[in-house]
XYZ file of C-alpha atoms in Angstrom:
371
model
C 127.240 91.765 94.537
C 125.243 92.800 91.653
C 121.775 94.028 91.787
C 119.258 95.176 89.185
C 115.837 95.035 87.285
C 115.174 92.682 84.842
C 111.505 93.130 83.051
C 109.867 89.801 81.295
C 107.987 91.229 77.970
C 106.080 89.106 75.453
C 102.832 88.623 73.792
C 100.044 87.005 75.934
C 100.378 83.722 77.052
C 104.068 83.231 76.137
C 104.426 81.796 79.943
C 105.922 85.288 81.663
C 103.881 84.838 85.138
C 104.843 80.990 85.006
C 108.545 81.844 84.713
C 108.471 84.275 87.455
C 106.749 82.082 90.068
C 109.242 79.049 89.126
C 112.254 81.483 89.523
C 110.561 82.799 92.825
C 109.815 79.166 94.013
C 106.598 80.034 94.932
C 103.549 81.497 93.546
C 103.212 85.275 93.137
C 101.402 85.669 89.705
C 98.321 84.187 88.960
C 98.497 81.932 86.208
C 95.453 80.649 83.804
C 95.518 79.182 80.120
C 93.394 82.560 79.443
C 95.427 85.362 77.433
C 95.985 88.811 79.130
C 95.421 87.145 82.600
C 98.130 89.776 83.921
C 96.809 93.274 84.077
C 99.191 94.907 86.137
C 103.104 94.571 86.637
C 104.378 92.492 89.339
C 107.889 92.978 91.139
C 109.216 89.520 92.327
C 112.679 89.832 94.414
C 115.294 87.043 93.603
C 118.159 86.577 96.097
C 121.018 84.668 94.369
C 123.809 83.382 96.569
C 127.226 83.453 95.414
C 128.332 80.394 93.727
C 132.032 79.533 93.733
C 133.779 79.073 90.434
C 135.387 75.671 89.887
C 137.178 73.729 86.961
C 134.033 72.837 85.801
C 131.533 75.788 86.540
C 132.487 79.688 85.676
C 130.745 80.393 89.144
C 128.061 83.435 89.610
C 128.089 86.607 91.919
C 125.889 86.884 94.746
C 122.957 89.123 93.371
C 119.532 90.602 94.240
C 116.973 90.468 90.655
C 114.311 92.318 90.699
C 111.940 90.447 88.426
C 108.933 92.842 86.622
C 106.264 90.198 84.982
C 104.027 92.697 82.722
C 100.966 92.025 80.707
C 100.942 90.314 77.286
C 102.077 92.716 74.740
C 98.987 93.449 72.655
C 97.406 96.513 70.694
C 94.911 98.078 72.947
C 91.256 98.683 72.322
C 89.780 99.615 75.321
C 90.811 101.604 78.309
C 91.894 98.626 80.207
C 94.058 97.793 77.663
C 95.706 100.946 77.333
C 96.345 100.901 80.992
C 97.761 97.769 80.537
C 100.015 98.316 77.791
C 101.217 101.307 79.959
C 102.457 98.929 82.648
C 104.529 97.240 79.920
C 106.044 100.834 78.977
C 106.260 101.653 82.665
C 108.460 98.588 83.183
C 110.444 99.010 80.298
C 111.772 102.456 81.618
C 113.253 101.367 84.808
C 115.053 98.211 83.569
C 118.918 97.039 83.233
C 117.919 93.824 81.268
C 114.904 92.695 79.288
C 113.673 89.005 78.827
C 111.906 88.973 75.594
C 109.820 85.749 76.024
C 108.839 83.766 72.801
C 106.280 80.923 73.117
C 108.051 78.460 70.725
C 104.889 76.545 69.944
C 103.247 79.349 67.800
C 104.557 78.187 64.396
C 106.776 80.481 61.947
C 105.297 82.311 59.166
C 106.048 80.466 56.001
C 108.573 81.501 53.471
C 106.325 82.452 50.400
C 107.945 82.529 46.988
C 107.221 85.851 44.804
C 104.082 85.685 43.117
C 102.443 87.565 40.292
C 99.357 89.490 41.138
C 97.170 86.736 39.583
C 98.417 84.069 41.608
C 98.722 86.186 44.944
C 94.900 86.598 44.547
C 94.150 83.218 43.846
C 95.942 82.334 46.891
C 93.899 84.541 49.130
C 90.827 82.908 47.988
C 92.356 79.394 49.112
C 94.231 80.653 52.215
C 93.626 77.854 55.016
C 92.886 78.742 58.516
C 96.386 77.875 59.659
C 97.785 80.149 57.280
C 95.437 82.716 58.505
C 96.670 82.065 62.055
C 100.226 82.355 61.034
C 99.642 85.588 59.535
C 97.966 87.093 62.514
C 100.612 85.382 64.853
C 103.245 87.224 62.838
C 101.726 90.440 63.140
C 101.446 90.083 66.689
C 105.472 88.905 67.089
C 106.109 92.189 64.737
C 104.132 94.396 67.272
C 105.654 92.908 70.565
C 109.475 93.232 68.578
C 108.772 97.129 67.874
C 109.157 97.392 71.706
C 112.319 95.722 72.047
C 114.109 97.152 68.932
C 113.513 100.840 70.810
C 115.578 99.667 74.011
C 119.030 100.719 74.807
C 119.641 97.968 77.170
C 120.717 94.072 76.697
C 117.760 92.028 75.383
C 117.910 88.183 76.238
C 115.534 86.423 73.690
C 113.752 83.603 75.961
C 112.578 80.726 73.904
C 109.999 79.449 76.414
C 107.953 75.862 76.212
C 111.039 74.020 74.554
C 109.528 70.988 76.285
C 106.712 70.808 73.471
C 109.081 70.820 70.442
C 111.881 68.226 69.286
C 115.178 69.183 69.554
C 115.719 69.494 65.828
C 113.404 72.827 65.936
C 115.823 74.989 68.054
C 118.116 75.859 65.300
C 115.492 77.236 62.925
C 113.932 79.230 65.546
C 117.057 80.990 66.565
C 117.702 81.568 62.973
C 114.168 83.144 62.519
C 114.644 85.345 65.500
C 118.290 86.047 64.995
C 117.286 87.947 61.613
C 114.564 89.800 63.216
C 117.008 91.863 66.037
C 120.501 91.656 67.625
C 119.799 89.778 71.112
C 122.350 89.814 74.003
C 121.644 86.490 73.916
C 119.175 83.472 73.437
C 118.316 81.033 75.877
C 115.728 78.237 75.386
C 114.057 77.252 78.462
C 110.890 75.253 79.724
C 109.337 77.846 82.777
C 106.873 74.956 83.422
C 109.434 72.134 83.800
C 112.212 74.552 85.231
C 114.476 73.716 82.663
C 117.003 76.196 81.394
C 116.721 78.486 83.931
C 120.301 78.668 85.877
C 121.659 79.194 82.483
C 119.152 82.199 81.972
C 119.867 83.458 85.366
C 123.805 83.263 84.900
C 123.590 85.024 81.500
C 121.592 87.721 82.989
C 123.347 88.226 86.265
C 126.656 88.769 84.460
C 125.202 91.762 82.494
C 124.144 93.528 85.826
C 126.187 96.126 87.293
C 127.644 95.759 90.985
C 125.370 97.318 93.508
C 123.489 97.293 96.739
C 119.946 95.674 97.310
C 116.861 97.217 96.218
C 114.963 95.447 98.778
C 115.463 93.568 102.116
C 116.851 90.488 101.516
C 113.643 88.692 102.964
C 111.342 90.468 100.583
C 109.379 88.935 97.878
C 107.620 91.277 96.367
C 106.634 95.552 96.958
C 102.862 94.452 96.456
C 100.642 94.526 99.629
C 98.886 91.114 100.667
C 95.652 92.565 100.119
C 96.167 93.108 96.483
C 97.699 89.578 95.939
C 94.570 88.340 97.398
C 92.313 90.238 95.057
C 94.407 88.770 92.150
C 93.845 85.216 93.462
C 90.039 85.923 93.399
C 89.621 86.779 89.828
C 92.144 83.772 88.912
C 89.560 81.919 90.161
C 86.777 83.585 88.282
C 88.911 83.415 85.240
C 89.410 79.532 85.933
C 86.186 78.965 86.632
C 83.725 80.987 84.243
C 83.589 80.670 80.706
C 84.877 83.067 77.902
C 82.579 86.258 78.278
C 82.488 87.024 81.939
C 86.849 86.862 82.965
C 87.592 89.788 81.113
C 84.980 91.900 82.255
C 85.226 91.108 86.070
C 87.586 93.343 88.211
C 88.160 92.388 92.016
C 88.559 95.033 94.382
C 89.009 94.490 98.291
C 86.844 96.528 100.223
C 87.586 94.921 103.602
C 90.927 93.309 104.887
C 91.165 93.135 108.860
C 94.030 91.268 109.992
C 94.072 89.786 113.399
C 95.882 91.266 116.305
C 97.901 88.202 116.686
C 99.347 85.510 114.453
C 99.327 83.076 117.556
C 96.964 80.194 117.776
C 93.735 80.456 119.836
C 93.384 78.414 123.174
C 91.782 75.807 121.106
C 94.783 75.339 119.229
C 93.322 77.139 115.732
C 94.917 79.678 113.893
C 93.182 83.448 114.051
C 91.300 84.625 111.312
C 91.761 87.432 108.524
C 88.332 88.950 107.673
C 88.179 89.758 103.899
C 85.132 91.496 101.731
C 85.832 91.744 97.879
C 83.658 93.367 95.263
C 83.462 91.604 91.796
C 82.668 94.286 89.357
C 81.081 92.984 86.020
C 79.615 95.134 83.229
C 76.149 93.478 82.830
C 73.739 92.145 84.848
C 73.810 88.793 82.707
C 77.274 88.603 83.676
C 76.498 89.095 87.553
C 73.821 85.874 87.207
C 76.604 84.118 85.558
C 79.185 84.740 88.225
C 76.634 84.177 91.339
C 74.980 81.009 89.245
C 71.892 79.006 90.505
C 71.106 79.612 94.015
C 74.642 81.053 94.528
C 76.709 77.702 93.789
C 79.433 79.391 91.273
C 80.251 82.181 93.690
C 80.158 79.766 96.297
C 82.704 77.748 94.182
C 84.989 80.738 93.602
C 85.119 81.418 97.106
C 85.852 78.314 98.230
C 88.614 77.761 95.823
C 90.006 81.426 96.377
C 89.785 81.157 100.184
C 92.264 78.026 100.100
C 94.846 79.873 98.199
C 94.276 82.888 100.350
C 94.934 81.109 103.582
C 98.278 79.591 102.135
C 99.414 83.097 101.523
C 98.698 84.918 104.897
C 98.802 81.566 107.101
C 95.833 82.282 108.847
C 92.206 81.297 108.643
C 90.435 83.645 106.208
C 86.407 84.616 106.294
C 85.744 85.676 102.825
C 82.650 87.413 101.667
C 82.123 88.166 98.230
C 79.776 90.476 96.443
C 79.007 90.686 92.785
C 78.185 94.776 91.597
C 77.335 95.655 88.049
C 79.812 98.824 86.621
C 78.421 99.061 82.920
C 81.186 99.213 80.239
C 83.922 99.788 83.138
C 86.632 98.490 80.827
C 86.283 101.855 79.008
C 86.068 104.181 81.780
C 89.600 105.596 82.418
C 88.655 106.748 85.986
C 87.561 103.159 86.753
C 90.344 101.481 85.397
C 92.695 103.802 86.925
C 91.049 103.260 90.544
C 91.691 99.416 89.944
C 95.545 100.435 90.216
C 96.862 98.802 93.549
C 99.423 101.898 93.976
C 96.326 104.397 93.285
C 94.511 102.552 95.970
C 97.221 102.584 98.302
C 97.701 106.547 97.853
C 93.780 106.709 98.344
C 93.820 104.603 101.529
C 96.880 106.844 102.932
C 94.848 109.872 102.243
C 91.750 108.382 104.186
C 94.009 107.475 107.096
C 95.422 110.871 107.132
C 92.109 112.568 106.977
C 90.719 110.343 109.778
C 93.671 111.158 111.725
C 93.357 114.932 111.521
C 89.720 114.462 112.440
C 90.520 112.305 115.500
C 93.309 115.134 116.604
C 90.584 117.911 116.123
C 87.898 115.843 117.989
C 90.456 115.264 120.873
C 91.302 119.025 120.953
C 87.932 120.020 120.989
C 86.972 117.562 124.031
C 89.844 118.812 125.848
C 88.928 122.463 125.198
C 85.404 121.624 126.650
C 87.140 120.034 129.581
C 88.892 123.072 130.301
């Protein structure tokens, strides 16, 4: 059996979360059309059964692959951006293989002929919007590629969204990227249509070492359900609100009460999970947009999120949403770090430990008084 960690990196909106969900066969990472949807690294555990070798099939060893989805690689401007890029660096520290995902619908930079200074100055004056976008795109590609070039592990170039291009465009794309870095392999795929994924898994599994499982066979992720719930709520905010609000919104679960039993009630209904979540924004105007006229927008977000959360938890859900203003929270290091679900778990464990100690002290005091 083979096992290992594969980190998925690339520019925002390259399709990293779509690929993770497609391989796992269910929704683990939220997906929207807006860049920088993913803010933290998410681990999904993929079990691959052995595939026996035949005359037409090279076969594949059984494997457990821990897929690590990461935020899109971008130049950080705020404390939140810096935290997101730290998540990328952390994912690249503990990895055996890296998938460098590229959105092939981004047009390649034009090959420009040498120009005199006068010609270059004139070209700058008449530069088209398309040329400007290609220049920005190249700068973003170069920035992302710098991370990959520093790695000492195998890096597979994954050309995503190939369903959106004619097959004749594949060779120029491969030639362009092959000239920029020596990749262990180049695999064209369509995460959305689930094309090319088996070949990607075959090539990647062959690069992993023999080893035991890192997680139990039936475990899907290391992320607790309460934090997956927060992400589902944030996804609905991203999908249902305009350009300004989504990036200024953060969701923190304040109450998560699971039912004592998952058995149906006497009237045949599923038990209820009670959840209260706070949505933080940076300005009162954003709060007004999120709530909407007579609370309509907040109700729409809650209804859409509740349906997905019920599917995730397998229970009915009573969901309360509150909107709070935390001015310029994206620039606050303390607030941004508190959003990390790992830190929240540590804080919850500390509170539980203190409560247990307090309960023990009270119990000992009562016993002493009784004696």
